[in-house]
PDB file of C-alpha atoms in Angstrom:
ATOM      1  CA  MET A   1      68.574 104.443  93.145  1.00 85.00           C
ATOM      2  CA  MET A   2      71.396 102.758  91.255  1.00 94.00           C
ATOM      3  CA  THR A   3      73.398 105.047  88.990  1.00 96.00           C
ATOM      4  CA  ASN A   4      76.658 104.807  87.057  1.00 97.00           C
ATOM      5  CA  ILE A   5      79.357 107.121  88.321  1.00 96.00           C
ATOM      6  CA  VAL A   6      81.703 106.107  85.525  1.00 96.00           C
ATOM      7  CA  SER A   7      81.347 103.852  82.497  1.00 95.00           C
ATOM      8  CA  VAL A   8      84.145 102.958  80.076  1.00 92.00           C
ATOM      9  CA  GLY A   9      83.697 101.009  76.842  1.00 89.00           C
ATOM     10  CA  LEU A  10      85.548  97.722  76.446  1.00 83.00           C
ATOM     11  CA  PRO A  11      86.055  95.363  73.486  1.00 83.00           C
ATOM     12  CA  ILE A  12      83.242  93.116  72.231  1.00 80.00           C
ATOM     13  CA  ASN A  13      80.419  95.499  73.254  1.00 81.00           C
ATOM     14  CA  GLU A  14      81.177  95.355  76.969  1.00 84.00           C
ATOM     15  CA  ALA A  15      81.596  98.163  79.477  1.00 88.00           C
ATOM     16  CA  LEU A  16      83.262  98.606  82.846  1.00 89.00           C
ATOM     17  CA  ARG A  17      80.772 100.390  85.107  1.00 94.00           C
ATOM     18  CA  VAL A  18      81.294 101.600  88.655  1.00 97.00           C
ATOM     19  CA  GLN A  19      77.911 102.202  90.333  1.00 97.00           C
ATOM     20  CA  LYS A  20      76.430 103.595  93.493  1.00 98.00           C
ATOM     21  CA  ASN A  21      73.112 103.219  95.203  1.00 98.00           C
ATOM     22  CA  ARG A  22      71.866 106.544  96.626  1.00 98.00           C
ATOM     23  CA  PHE A  23      69.386 106.672  99.474  1.00 98.00           C
ATOM     24  CA  LEU A  24      67.550 109.945 100.183  1.00 98.00           C
ATOM     25  CA  PRO A  25      64.993 110.874 102.835  1.00 98.00           C
ATOM     26  CA  THR A  26      61.409 110.250 101.815  1.00 96.00           C
ATOM     27  CA  GLY A  27      60.112 113.011  99.590  1.00 96.00           C
ATOM     28  CA  VAL A  28      63.546 114.628  99.037  1.00 96.00           C
ATOM     29  CA  THR A  29      64.706 115.016  95.443  1.00 92.00           C
ATOM     30  CA  ASP A  30      67.394 117.698  95.954  1.00 95.00           C
ATOM     31  CA  PRO A  31      70.087 116.598  98.436  1.00 95.00           C
ATOM     32  CA  ALA A  32      71.703 120.042  98.621  1.00 95.00           C
ATOM     33  CA  GLY A  33      72.421 120.971 102.236  1.00 96.00           C
ATOM     34  CA  LEU A  34      71.994 117.422 103.594  1.00 98.00           C
ATOM     35  CA  LYS A  35      74.749 115.554 105.361  1.00 98.00           C
ATOM     36  CA  ARG A  36      76.203 112.704 103.271  1.00 98.00           C
ATOM     37  CA  ILE A  37      77.744 109.381 104.228  1.00 98.00           C
ATOM     38  CA  SER A  38      79.578 107.268 101.619  1.00 98.00           C
ATOM     39  CA  VAL A  39      80.192 103.575 102.133  1.00 98.00           C
ATOM     40  CA  VAL A  40      82.848 102.157  99.786  1.00 98.00           C
ATOM     41  CA  THR A  41      83.980  98.618  99.251  1.00 98.00           C
ATOM     42  CA  GLY A  42      85.367  96.329  96.611  1.00 97.00           C
ATOM     43  CA  ILE A  43      88.544  98.235  95.760  1.00 97.00           C
ATOM     44  CA  HIS A  44      90.223  94.841  96.178  1.00 96.00           C
ATOM     45  CA  GLY A  45      88.107  92.173  94.534  1.00 95.00           C
ATOM     46  CA  ASP A  46      89.047  89.385  96.914  1.00 96.00           C
ATOM     47  CA  GLU A  47      87.882  91.363  99.973  1.00 97.00           C
ATOM     48  CA  LEU A  48      84.214  90.499 100.437  1.00 97.00           C
ATOM     49  CA  GLU A  49      83.381  91.521 104.024  1.00 98.00           C
ATOM     50  CA  GLY A  50      82.129  94.892 102.775  1.00 98.00           C
ATOM     51  CA  GLN A  51      79.616  93.190 100.523  1.00 97.00           C
ATOM     52  CA  TYR A  52      77.700  91.935 103.524  1.00 98.00           C
ATOM     53  CA  VAL A  53      77.904  95.310 105.237  1.00 98.00           C
ATOM     54  CA  CYS A  54      76.455  96.990 102.137  1.00 98.00           C
ATOM     55  CA  PHE A  55      73.651  94.395 101.954  1.00 98.00           C
ATOM     56  CA  GLU A  56      72.600  94.866 105.587  1.00 98.00           C
ATOM     57  CA  LEU A  57      72.818  98.669 105.426  1.00 98.00           C
ATOM     58  CA  ALA A  58      70.804  98.858 102.214  1.00 98.00           C
ATOM     59  CA  ARG A  59      68.195  96.434 103.621  1.00 98.00           C
ATOM     60  CA  LEU A  60      67.838  98.576 106.770  1.00 98.00           C
ATOM     61  CA  LEU A  61      67.482 101.799 104.777  1.00 98.00           C
ATOM     62  CA  ASN A  62      64.851 100.181 102.564  1.00 98.00           C
ATOM     63  CA  GLU A  63      62.883  98.905 105.535  1.00 98.00           C
ATOM     64  CA  HIS A  64      63.018 102.088 107.635  1.00 98.00           C
ATOM     65  CA  PRO A  65      63.151 105.134 105.352  1.00 98.00           C
ATOM     66  CA  GLU A  66      61.431 107.156 108.103  1.00 98.00           C
ATOM     67  CA  HIS A  67      64.682 107.312 110.044  1.00 98.00           C
ATOM     68  CA  LEU A  68      66.796 108.649 107.214  1.00 98.00           C
ATOM     69  CA  HIS A  69      67.510 112.405 107.273  1.00 98.00           C
ATOM     70  CA  GLY A  70      70.582 112.687 105.065  1.00 98.00           C
ATOM     71  CA  VAL A  71      72.200 111.080 102.055  1.00 98.00           C
ATOM     72  CA  VAL A  72      73.670 107.575 102.109  1.00 98.00           C
ATOM     73  CA  ASP A  73      75.701 106.552  99.032  1.00 98.00           C
ATOM     74  CA  ILE A  74      76.690 102.881  98.867  1.00 98.00           C
ATOM     75  CA  TYR A  75      79.497 101.995  96.404  1.00 98.00           C
ATOM     76  CA  PRO A  76      79.470  98.163  96.480  1.00 96.00           C
ATOM     77  CA  ALA A  77      82.120  97.413  93.864  1.00 96.00           C
ATOM     78  CA  MET A  78      84.829  99.901  92.989  1.00 96.00           C
ATOM     79  CA  ASN A  79      86.587  97.112  91.160  1.00 95.00           C
ATOM     80  CA  PRO A  80      83.630  95.223  89.633  1.00 94.00           C
ATOM     81  CA  PHE A  81      85.659  92.880  87.484  1.00 91.00           C
ATOM     82  CA  GLY A  82      87.805  92.032  90.494  1.00 94.00           C
ATOM     83  CA  ILE A  83      84.682  91.235  92.526  1.00 94.00           C
ATOM     84  CA  ASP A  84      83.250  89.122  89.713  1.00 92.00           C
ATOM     85  CA  SER A  85      86.432  87.078  89.443  1.00 92.00           C
ATOM     86  CA  ILE A  86      87.467  87.266  93.139  1.00 92.00           C
ATOM     87  CA  THR A  87      90.747  88.836  92.021  1.00 93.00           C
ATOM     88  CA  ARG A  88      92.547  91.332  94.248  1.00 93.00           C
ATOM     89  CA  GLY A  89      93.656  93.709  91.542  1.00 93.00           C
ATOM     90  CA  LEU A  90      92.204  94.777  88.197  1.00 89.00           C
ATOM     91  CA  PRO A  91      91.951  91.616  86.045  1.00 85.00           C
ATOM     92  CA  ALA A  92      94.092  91.718  82.867  1.00 76.00           C
ATOM     93  CA  PHE A  93      95.893  94.866  84.101  1.00 77.00           C
ATOM     94  CA  ASP A  94      98.012  93.272  86.858  1.00 79.00           C
ATOM     95  CA  LEU A  95      97.344  96.425  88.839  1.00 89.00           C
ATOM     96  CA  ASP A  96      96.309  97.134  92.418  1.00 93.00           C
ATOM     97  CA  MET A  97      93.517  99.675  92.159  1.00 94.00           C
ATOM     98  CA  ASN A  98      94.435 101.140  95.525  1.00 94.00           C
ATOM     99  CA  ARG A  99      97.739 102.420  94.101  1.00 93.00           C
ATOM    100  CA  ILE A 100      96.403 104.719  91.379  1.00 94.00           C
ATOM    101  CA  PHE A 101      94.459 107.406  93.233  1.00 96.00           C
ATOM    102  CA  PRO A 102      93.631 110.255  92.852  1.00 96.00           C
ATOM    103  CA  GLY A 103      93.741 109.306  89.199  1.00 96.00           C
ATOM    104  CA  ASN A 104      93.858 111.550  86.163  1.00 96.00           C
ATOM    105  CA  ASN A 105      91.000 112.486  83.793  1.00 95.00           C
ATOM    106  CA  ASP A 106      93.509 112.750  80.954  1.00 95.00           C
ATOM    107  CA  GLY A 107      95.314 109.526  81.823  1.00 92.00           C
ATOM    108  CA  ASP A 108      94.690 105.962  80.728  1.00 91.00           C
ATOM    109  CA  MET A 109      91.447 104.124  81.388  1.00 90.00           C
ATOM    110  CA  VAL A 110      92.213 103.073  84.939  1.00 90.00           C
ATOM    111  CA  GLU A 111      93.479 106.557  85.928  1.00 94.00           C
ATOM    112  CA  TYR A 112      90.314 108.078  84.447  1.00 95.00           C
ATOM    113  CA  ILE A 113      88.118 105.701  86.469  1.00 95.00           C
ATOM    114  CA  ALA A 114      89.973 106.561  89.654  1.00 96.00           C
ATOM    115  CA  ALA A 115      89.596 110.306  88.998  1.00 97.00           C
ATOM    116  CA  GLU A 116      85.828 109.964  88.440  1.00 97.00           C
ATOM    117  CA  ILE A 117      85.448 107.957  91.644  1.00 98.00           C
ATOM    118  CA  VAL A 118      87.265 110.614  93.693  1.00 98.00           C
ATOM    119  CA  LYS A 119      85.197 113.364  92.105  1.00 98.00           C
ATOM    120  CA  ASP A 120      81.933 111.633  92.936  1.00 98.00           C
ATOM    121  CA  ILE A 121      82.746 110.899  96.573  1.00 98.00           C
ATOM    122  CA  SER A 122      84.516 114.190  97.363  1.00 98.00           C
ATOM    123  CA  GLY A 123      82.478 116.383  99.641  1.00 98.00           C
ATOM    124  CA  SER A 124      81.026 113.555 101.729  1.00 98.00           C
ATOM    125  CA  ASP A 125      80.803 114.358 105.422  1.00 98.00           C
ATOM    126  CA  LEU A 126      82.216 110.904 106.146  1.00 98.00           C
ATOM    127  CA  CYS A 127      83.410 108.047 103.947  1.00 98.00           C
ATOM    128  CA  PHE A 128      84.021 104.415 105.050  1.00 98.00           C
ATOM    129  CA  ASP A 129      86.589 102.604 102.944  1.00 98.00           C
ATOM    130  CA  ILE A 130      85.908  98.986 103.926  1.00 98.00           C
ATOM    131  CA  HIS A 131      88.555  96.317 103.403  1.00 97.00           C
ATOM    132  CA  ALA A 132      89.068  92.744 104.547  1.00 97.00           C
ATOM    133  CA  SER A 133      92.414  91.188 105.135  1.00 94.00           C
ATOM    134  CA  ASN A 134      93.893  89.032 102.414  1.00 92.00           C
ATOM    135  CA  ILE A 135      93.315  85.273 102.250  1.00 92.00           C
ATOM    136  CA  TYR A 136      96.319  84.659 104.482  1.00 95.00           C
ATOM    137  CA  LEU A 137      95.444  86.646 107.633  1.00 96.00           C
ATOM    138  CA  THR A 138      92.501  87.255 109.885  1.00 96.00           C
ATOM    139  CA  GLU A 139      92.154  90.768 111.350  1.00 96.00           C
ATOM    140  CA  ILE A 140      90.222  92.126 114.308  1.00 96.00           C
ATOM    141  CA  PRO A 141      87.869  94.972 113.225  1.00 97.00           C
ATOM    142  CA  GLN A 142      90.076  98.020 113.154  1.00 97.00           C
ATOM    143  CA  ILE A 143      90.449 101.466 111.663  1.00 97.00           C
ATOM    144  CA  ARG A 144      93.849 102.620 110.347  1.00 95.00           C
ATOM    145  CA  ILE A 145      94.631 106.342 110.317  1.00 95.00           C
ATOM    146  CA  ASN A 146      97.497 108.372 108.954  1.00 92.00           C
ATOM    147  CA  THR A 147      99.126 110.586 111.620  1.00 92.00           C
ATOM    148  CA  LEU A 148      98.746 113.535 109.252  1.00 91.00           C
ATOM    149  CA  HIS A 149      94.959 113.276 109.594  1.00 94.00           C
ATOM    150  CA  GLU A 150      94.685 111.995 113.185  1.00 95.00           C
ATOM    151  CA  ASP A 151      93.253 115.189 114.727  1.00 96.00           C
ATOM    152  CA  TRP A 152      90.043 115.175 112.668  1.00 94.00           C
ATOM    153  CA  LEU A 153      89.685 111.450 111.949  1.00 97.00           C
ATOM    154  CA  LEU A 154      90.241 109.963 115.409  1.00 98.00           C
ATOM    155  CA  PRO A 155      87.044 111.389 116.999  1.00 98.00           C
ATOM    156  CA  LEU A 156      85.045 109.940 114.062  1.00 98.00           C
ATOM    157  CA  ALA A 157      86.810 106.599 114.270  1.00 98.00           C
ATOM    158  CA  GLU A 158      85.985 106.280 117.948  1.00 98.00           C
ATOM    159  CA  LEU A 159      82.274 106.289 117.025  1.00 98.00           C
ATOM    160  CA  CYS A 160      82.536 103.232 114.796  1.00 98.00           C
ATOM    161  CA  ASN A 161      82.438 100.238 117.167  1.00 98.00           C
ATOM    162  CA  VAL A 162      85.826  98.798 116.139  1.00 98.00           C
ATOM    163  CA  ASP A 163      88.153  97.084 118.608  1.00 97.00           C
ATOM    164  CA  PHE A 164      91.354  98.817 117.561  1.00 96.00           C
ATOM    165  CA  ILE A 165      92.441 102.103 116.006  1.00 97.00           C
ATOM    166  CA  TRP A 166      95.945 101.952 114.562  1.00 94.00           C
ATOM    167  CA  VAL A 167      97.490 105.356 113.941  1.00 94.00           C
ATOM    168  CA  HIS A 168     100.278 104.879 111.400  1.00 85.00           C
ATOM    169  CA  GLY A 169     103.252 107.100 110.842  1.00 78.00           C
ATOM    170  CA  ALA A 170     103.042 109.130 107.643  1.00 61.00           C
ATOM    171  CA  SER A 171     105.960 107.248 106.099  1.00 52.00           C
ATOM    172  CA  THR A 172     103.969 103.976 106.200  1.00 50.00           C
ATOM    173  CA  VAL A 173     100.977 105.326 104.251  1.00 56.00           C
ATOM    174  CA  LEU A 174     101.008 105.298 100.470  1.00 75.00           C
ATOM    175  CA  GLU A 175      99.896 108.573  98.990  1.00 84.00           C
ATOM    176  CA  SER A 176      98.353 106.777  96.023  1.00 92.00           C
ATOM    177  CA  THR A 177      95.609 105.119  98.093  1.00 95.00           C
ATOM    178  CA  PHE A 178      91.955 106.016  97.895  1.00 96.00           C
ATOM    179  CA  ALA A 179      91.698 107.103 101.501  1.00 96.00           C
ATOM    180  CA  TYR A 180      94.839 109.236 101.497  1.00 95.00           C
ATOM    181  CA  SER A 181      93.692 111.003  98.338  1.00 96.00           C
ATOM    182  CA  LEU A 182      90.314 111.903  99.824  1.00 97.00           C
ATOM    183  CA  ASN A 183      91.661 112.859 103.284  1.00 96.00           C
ATOM    184  CA  SER A 184      94.313 115.073 101.789  1.00 94.00           C
ATOM    185  CA  THR A 185      91.626 117.044  99.941  1.00 95.00           C
ATOM    186  CA  GLY A 186      89.243 117.440 102.868  1.00 97.00           C
ATOM    187  CA  THR A 187      86.837 114.456 102.683  1.00 98.00           C
ATOM    188  CA  PRO A 188      87.166 112.502 105.976  1.00 98.00           C
ATOM    189  CA  THR A 189      87.720 108.847 105.105  1.00 98.00           C
ATOM    190  CA  LEU A 190      88.172 105.970 107.521  1.00 98.00           C
ATOM    191  CA  VAL A 191      89.969 102.804 106.397  1.00 97.00           C
ATOM    192  CA  VAL A 192      88.372  99.750 107.972  1.00 98.00           C
ATOM    193  CA  GLU A 193      90.215  96.423 107.979  1.00 97.00           C
ATOM    194  CA  MET A 194      88.463  93.278 109.327  1.00 97.00           C
ATOM    195  CA  GLY A 195      88.012  89.578 108.822  1.00 97.00           C
ATOM    196  CA  VAL A 196      89.735  87.569 106.109  1.00 96.00           C
ATOM    197  CA  GLY A 197      89.880  87.582 102.346  1.00 96.00           C
ATOM    198  CA  MET A 198      87.321  85.617 100.232  1.00 95.00           C
ATOM    199  CA  ARG A 199      85.113  85.045 103.279  1.00 94.00           C
ATOM    200  CA  LEU A 200      82.261  86.673 105.214  1.00 96.00           C
ATOM    201  CA  THR A 201      82.654  87.127 108.953  1.00 97.00           C
ATOM    202  CA  ARG A 202      79.098  88.018 109.857  1.00 97.00           C
ATOM    203  CA  ASP A 203      79.754  89.026 113.459  1.00 97.00           C
ATOM    204  CA  TYR A 204      82.345  91.553 112.313  1.00 98.00           C
ATOM    205  CA  CYS A 205      80.038  92.859 109.605  1.00 98.00           C
ATOM    206  CA  PHE A 206      77.238  93.478 112.082  1.00 98.00           C
ATOM    207  CA  GLN A 207      79.717  95.048 114.503  1.00 98.00           C
ATOM    208  CA  LEU A 208      80.778  97.543 111.863  1.00 98.00           C
ATOM    209  CA  LEU A 209      77.179  98.159 110.764  1.00 98.00           C
ATOM    210  CA  ASP A 210      76.350  99.198 114.300  1.00 98.00           C
ATOM    211  CA  GLY A 211      79.303 101.594 114.153  1.00 98.00           C
ATOM    212  CA  ILE A 212      78.222 103.074 110.842  1.00 98.00           C
ATOM    213  CA  LEU A 213      74.721 103.681 112.209  1.00 98.00           C
ATOM    214  CA  ASN A 214      76.231 105.319 115.333  1.00 98.00           C
ATOM    215  CA  ALA A 215      78.244 107.642 113.148  1.00 98.00           C
ATOM    216  CA  MET A 216      75.176 108.422 111.087  1.00 98.00           C
ATOM    217  CA  VAL A 217      73.306 109.419 114.236  1.00 98.00           C
ATOM    218  CA  TYR A 218      76.183 111.659 115.271  1.00 98.00           C
ATOM    219  CA  LEU A 219      76.113 113.442 111.930  1.00 98.00           C
ATOM    220  CA  GLY A 220      72.306 113.743 111.925  1.00 98.00           C
ATOM    221  CA  VAL A 221      71.863 111.388 108.967  1.00 98.00           C
ATOM    222  CA  TRP A 222      69.900 108.741 110.924  1.00 98.00           C
ATOM    223  CA  ASP A 223      67.635 108.812 113.987  1.00 98.00           C
ATOM    224  CA  GLY A 224      66.771 105.142 114.236  1.00 97.00           C
ATOM    225  CA  PRO A 225      67.725 102.873 117.152  1.00 95.00           C
ATOM    226  CA  THR A 226      71.387 102.085 117.649  1.00 96.00           C
ATOM    227  CA  LYS A 227      73.386  99.836 119.959  1.00 96.00           C
ATOM    228  CA  PRO A 228      76.061 100.947 122.406  1.00 97.00           C
ATOM    229  CA  VAL A 229      79.483 100.967 120.819  1.00 97.00           C
ATOM    230  CA  ARG A 230      82.704  99.628 122.308  1.00 96.00           C
ATOM    231  CA  THR A 231      85.633 101.768 123.327  1.00 96.00           C
ATOM    232  CA  PRO A 232      88.564 100.983 120.987  1.00 96.00           C
ATOM    233  CA  ILE A 233      92.156 100.454 121.927  1.00 95.00           C
ATOM    234  CA  ILE A 234      94.272 103.174 120.279  1.00 95.00           C
ATOM    235  CA  SER A 235      97.867 102.682 119.267  1.00 94.00           C
ATOM    236  CA  ARG A 236     100.025 105.600 118.108  1.00 88.00           C
ATOM    237  CA  ASP A 237     103.518 104.199 118.699  1.00 81.00           C
ATOM    238  CA  ALA A 238     105.118 102.111 115.962  1.00 77.00           C
ATOM    239  CA  ASP A 239     106.894 100.139 118.697  1.00 84.00           C
ATOM    240  CA  ASP A 240     103.549  99.066 120.183  1.00 91.00           C
ATOM    241  CA  VAL A 241     103.145  96.300 117.632  1.00 92.00           C
ATOM    242  CA  ALA A 242     105.239  93.126 117.511  1.00 95.00           C
ATOM    243  CA  PHE A 243     105.437  91.336 114.161  1.00 95.00           C
ATOM    244  CA  LEU A 244     105.991  87.576 114.146  1.00 96.00           C
ATOM    245  CA  ASN A 245     107.326  86.054 110.917  1.00 97.00           C
ATOM    246  CA  ALA A 246     107.811  82.388 110.095  1.00 97.00           C
ATOM    247  CA  GLU A 247     111.323  81.084 110.564  1.00 96.00           C
ATOM    248  CA  ARG A 248     110.636  77.948 108.537  1.00 96.00           C
ATOM    249  CA  ALA A 249     108.451  76.979 105.551  1.00 98.00           C
ATOM    250  CA  GLY A 250     105.714  74.389 106.133  1.00 98.00           C
ATOM    251  CA  ILE A 251     102.130  74.068 107.344  1.00 98.00           C
ATOM    252  CA  PHE A 252     101.040  76.417 110.131  1.00 98.00           C
ATOM    253  CA  ILE A 253      98.677  74.956 112.686  1.00 98.00           C
ATOM    254  CA  LYS A 254      97.394  77.639 115.035  1.00 96.00           C
ATOM    255  CA  ASP A 255      96.616  77.034 118.708  1.00 97.00           C
ATOM    256  CA  VAL A 256      94.962  80.356 119.636  1.00 96.00           C
ATOM    257  CA  GLU A 257      92.363  82.558 118.013  1.00 92.00           C
ATOM    258  CA  HIS A 258      92.855  86.193 117.162  1.00 90.00           C
ATOM    259  CA  GLY A 259      91.575  88.508 119.852  1.00 92.00           C
ATOM    260  CA  ALA A 260      93.200  86.485 122.643  1.00 95.00           C
ATOM    261  CA  HIS A 261      95.565  87.944 125.221  1.00 95.00           C
ATOM    262  CA  VAL A 262      98.850  86.049 125.107  1.00 96.00           C
ATOM    263  CA  ARG A 263     101.853  85.862 127.352  1.00 96.00           C
ATOM    264  CA  CYS A 264     105.482  85.993 126.326  1.00 97.00           C
ATOM    265  CA  GLY A 265     106.612  82.490 125.478  1.00 97.00           C
ATOM    266  CA  GLU A 266     103.069  81.130 125.042  1.00 98.00           C
ATOM    267  CA  ARG A 267     102.669  78.829 122.067  1.00 98.00           C
ATOM    268  CA  LEU A 268     100.569  80.335 119.283  1.00 98.00           C
ATOM    269  CA  GLY A 269     100.931  77.439 116.898  1.00 98.00           C
ATOM    270  CA  ARG A 270     103.378  75.133 115.149  1.00 98.00           C
ATOM    271  CA  ILE A 271     104.903  74.981 111.678  1.00 98.00           C
ATOM    272  CA  VAL A 272     105.035  71.304 110.730  1.00 98.00           C
ATOM    273  CA  TYR A 273     106.346  69.031 107.998  1.00 98.00           C
ATOM    274  CA  PRO A 274     103.390  66.658 107.380  1.00 97.00           C
ATOM    275  CA  PRO A 275     105.174  63.781 105.493  1.00 97.00           C
ATOM    276  CA  GLU A 276     107.418  63.060 108.475  1.00 97.00           C
ATOM    277  CA  GLY A 277     105.125  64.172 111.280  1.00 97.00           C
ATOM    278  CA  ARG A 278     107.802  66.602 112.366  1.00 97.00           C
ATOM    279  CA  VAL A 279     107.460  69.958 114.058  1.00 98.00           C
ATOM    280  CA  LEU A 280     109.784  72.451 112.350  1.00 98.00           C
ATOM    281  CA  TRP A 281     109.138  75.443 114.598  1.00 97.00           C
ATOM    282  CA  GLU A 282     107.199  76.170 117.735  1.00 97.00           C
ATOM    283  CA  VAL A 283     105.608  79.580 117.186  1.00 97.00           C
ATOM    284  CA  THR A 284     105.639  81.445 120.483  1.00 98.00           C
ATOM    285  CA  ALA A 285     104.645  84.954 121.498  1.00 97.00           C
ATOM    286  CA  PRO A 286     107.668  87.264 121.739  1.00 96.00           C
ATOM    287  CA  VAL A 287     105.847  89.653 124.137  1.00 96.00           C
ATOM    288  CA  ASP A 288     102.801  89.913 126.377  1.00 96.00           C
ATOM    289  CA  GLY A 289      99.919  91.463 124.483  1.00 96.00           C
ATOM    290  CA  TRP A 290      96.817  91.282 122.382  1.00 96.00           C
ATOM    291  CA  LEU A 291      96.809  89.053 119.335  1.00 96.00           C
ATOM    292  CA  PHE A 292      94.955  91.176 116.751  1.00 96.00           C
ATOM    293  CA  THR A 293      96.256  89.438 113.600  1.00 96.00           C
ATOM    294  CA  ILE A 294      96.752  85.703 113.082  1.00 97.00           C
ATOM    295  CA  ARG A 295      97.677  83.527 110.097  1.00 97.00           C
ATOM    296  CA  GLU A 296      94.577  81.971 108.528  1.00 95.00           C
ATOM    297  CA  TYR A 297      96.061  80.332 105.432  1.00 96.00           C
ATOM    298  CA  PRO A 298      98.139  77.331 106.605  1.00 97.00           C
ATOM    299  CA  VAL A 299     100.874  77.224 103.993  1.00 98.00           C
ATOM    300  CA  VAL A 300     103.784  79.442 104.962  1.00 98.00           C
ATOM    301  CA  GLU A 301     107.138  80.312 103.480  1.00 97.00           C
ATOM    302  CA  SER A 302     110.138  81.432 105.460  1.00 97.00           C
ATOM    303  CA  GLY A 303     109.439  85.072 106.352  1.00 97.00           C
ATOM    304  CA  SER A 304     105.628  84.845 105.980  1.00 97.00           C
ATOM    305  CA  LEU A 305     103.701  86.980 108.477  1.00 97.00           C
ATOM    306  CA  VAL A 306     102.187  84.741 111.117  1.00 97.00           C
ATOM    307  CA  ALA A 307     100.889  87.156 113.750  1.00 97.00           C
ATOM    308  CA  ARG A 308     100.794  90.725 115.041  1.00 96.00           C
ATOM    309  CA  ILE A 309     100.583  91.450 118.742  1.00 96.00           C
ATOM    310  CA  LEU A 310      99.757  94.768 120.380  1.00 95.00           C
ATOM    311  CA  LYS A 311     102.168  94.824 123.284  1.00 94.00           C
ATOM    312  CA  ASN A 312     101.024  94.746 126.903  1.00 84.00           C
ATOM    313  CA  ARG A 313      97.316  95.162 126.153  1.00 68.00           C
ATOM    314  CA  GLU A 314      94.440  93.002 127.349  1.00 60.00           C
ATOM    315  CA  GLY A 315      92.397  93.437 124.171  1.00 51.00           C
ATOM    316  CA  GLY A 316      88.934  94.754 123.457  1.00 47.00           C
ATOM    317  CA  ARG A 317      86.879  91.618 122.879  1.00 45.00           C
TER     318      ARG A 317
END
């Protein structure tokens, strides 16, 4: 059942509405006492991978209500105007929505919306905050966790069929994000990053869907069939990850796909100057490891992130 969790009037008889679709077990009208899963996407309007996950999850719940024994809330578009316009932030506000949580009911319009979102989702037994990468990078399916919340989030993250769990130091996590706000108040929230901005990577979406269903079984929300989930690589050390940034501006032509194991000195791609047919920089791996991020958008500036490599790992795919 689609409902508005917050609606704010706008000029010219318009309204900004954030909605959710609630699924309940057959015959249940009062969800009190039932376990609840929340699936959130669309905080960044140019990250569309979660749209496909929501579609497939909703389709499955519609087709097999007999397997549902808890509450599933799907929030398909936290930033609906951003989704409509494929804009990362809030259009006309020049504002990243994931920098305003937990919000404020007495604040401006955007702060009020954020506060109402947090209020509605708080109390979930598990929340998935699904993101894609931006339009520049492709990411292996991964979950990112703040070290402050590792003890209780890591066992849940390991259920979710991702390739990689990246445990960040507390200093790298912004306290104004949606996930941090919920985790700090007791609602376990997993940040999923996968794929690339403005695109749908169907294999990754189905991979995460299998993980969501596995977590639902674990919590007693679902008893339908599930597939075996992979064992993720877990990184806790900030020094585990090597960042590779462009030394020259130009067009990046990649030679390897993300998910590959690479050797130190192996060529990952080239930055070229097309008018003269000239190679400006041979992009080589600085370490042995697993290439879990690779540049997708070919135009690079000096300093642009080209790749991330998890050191001395064979990779999970």
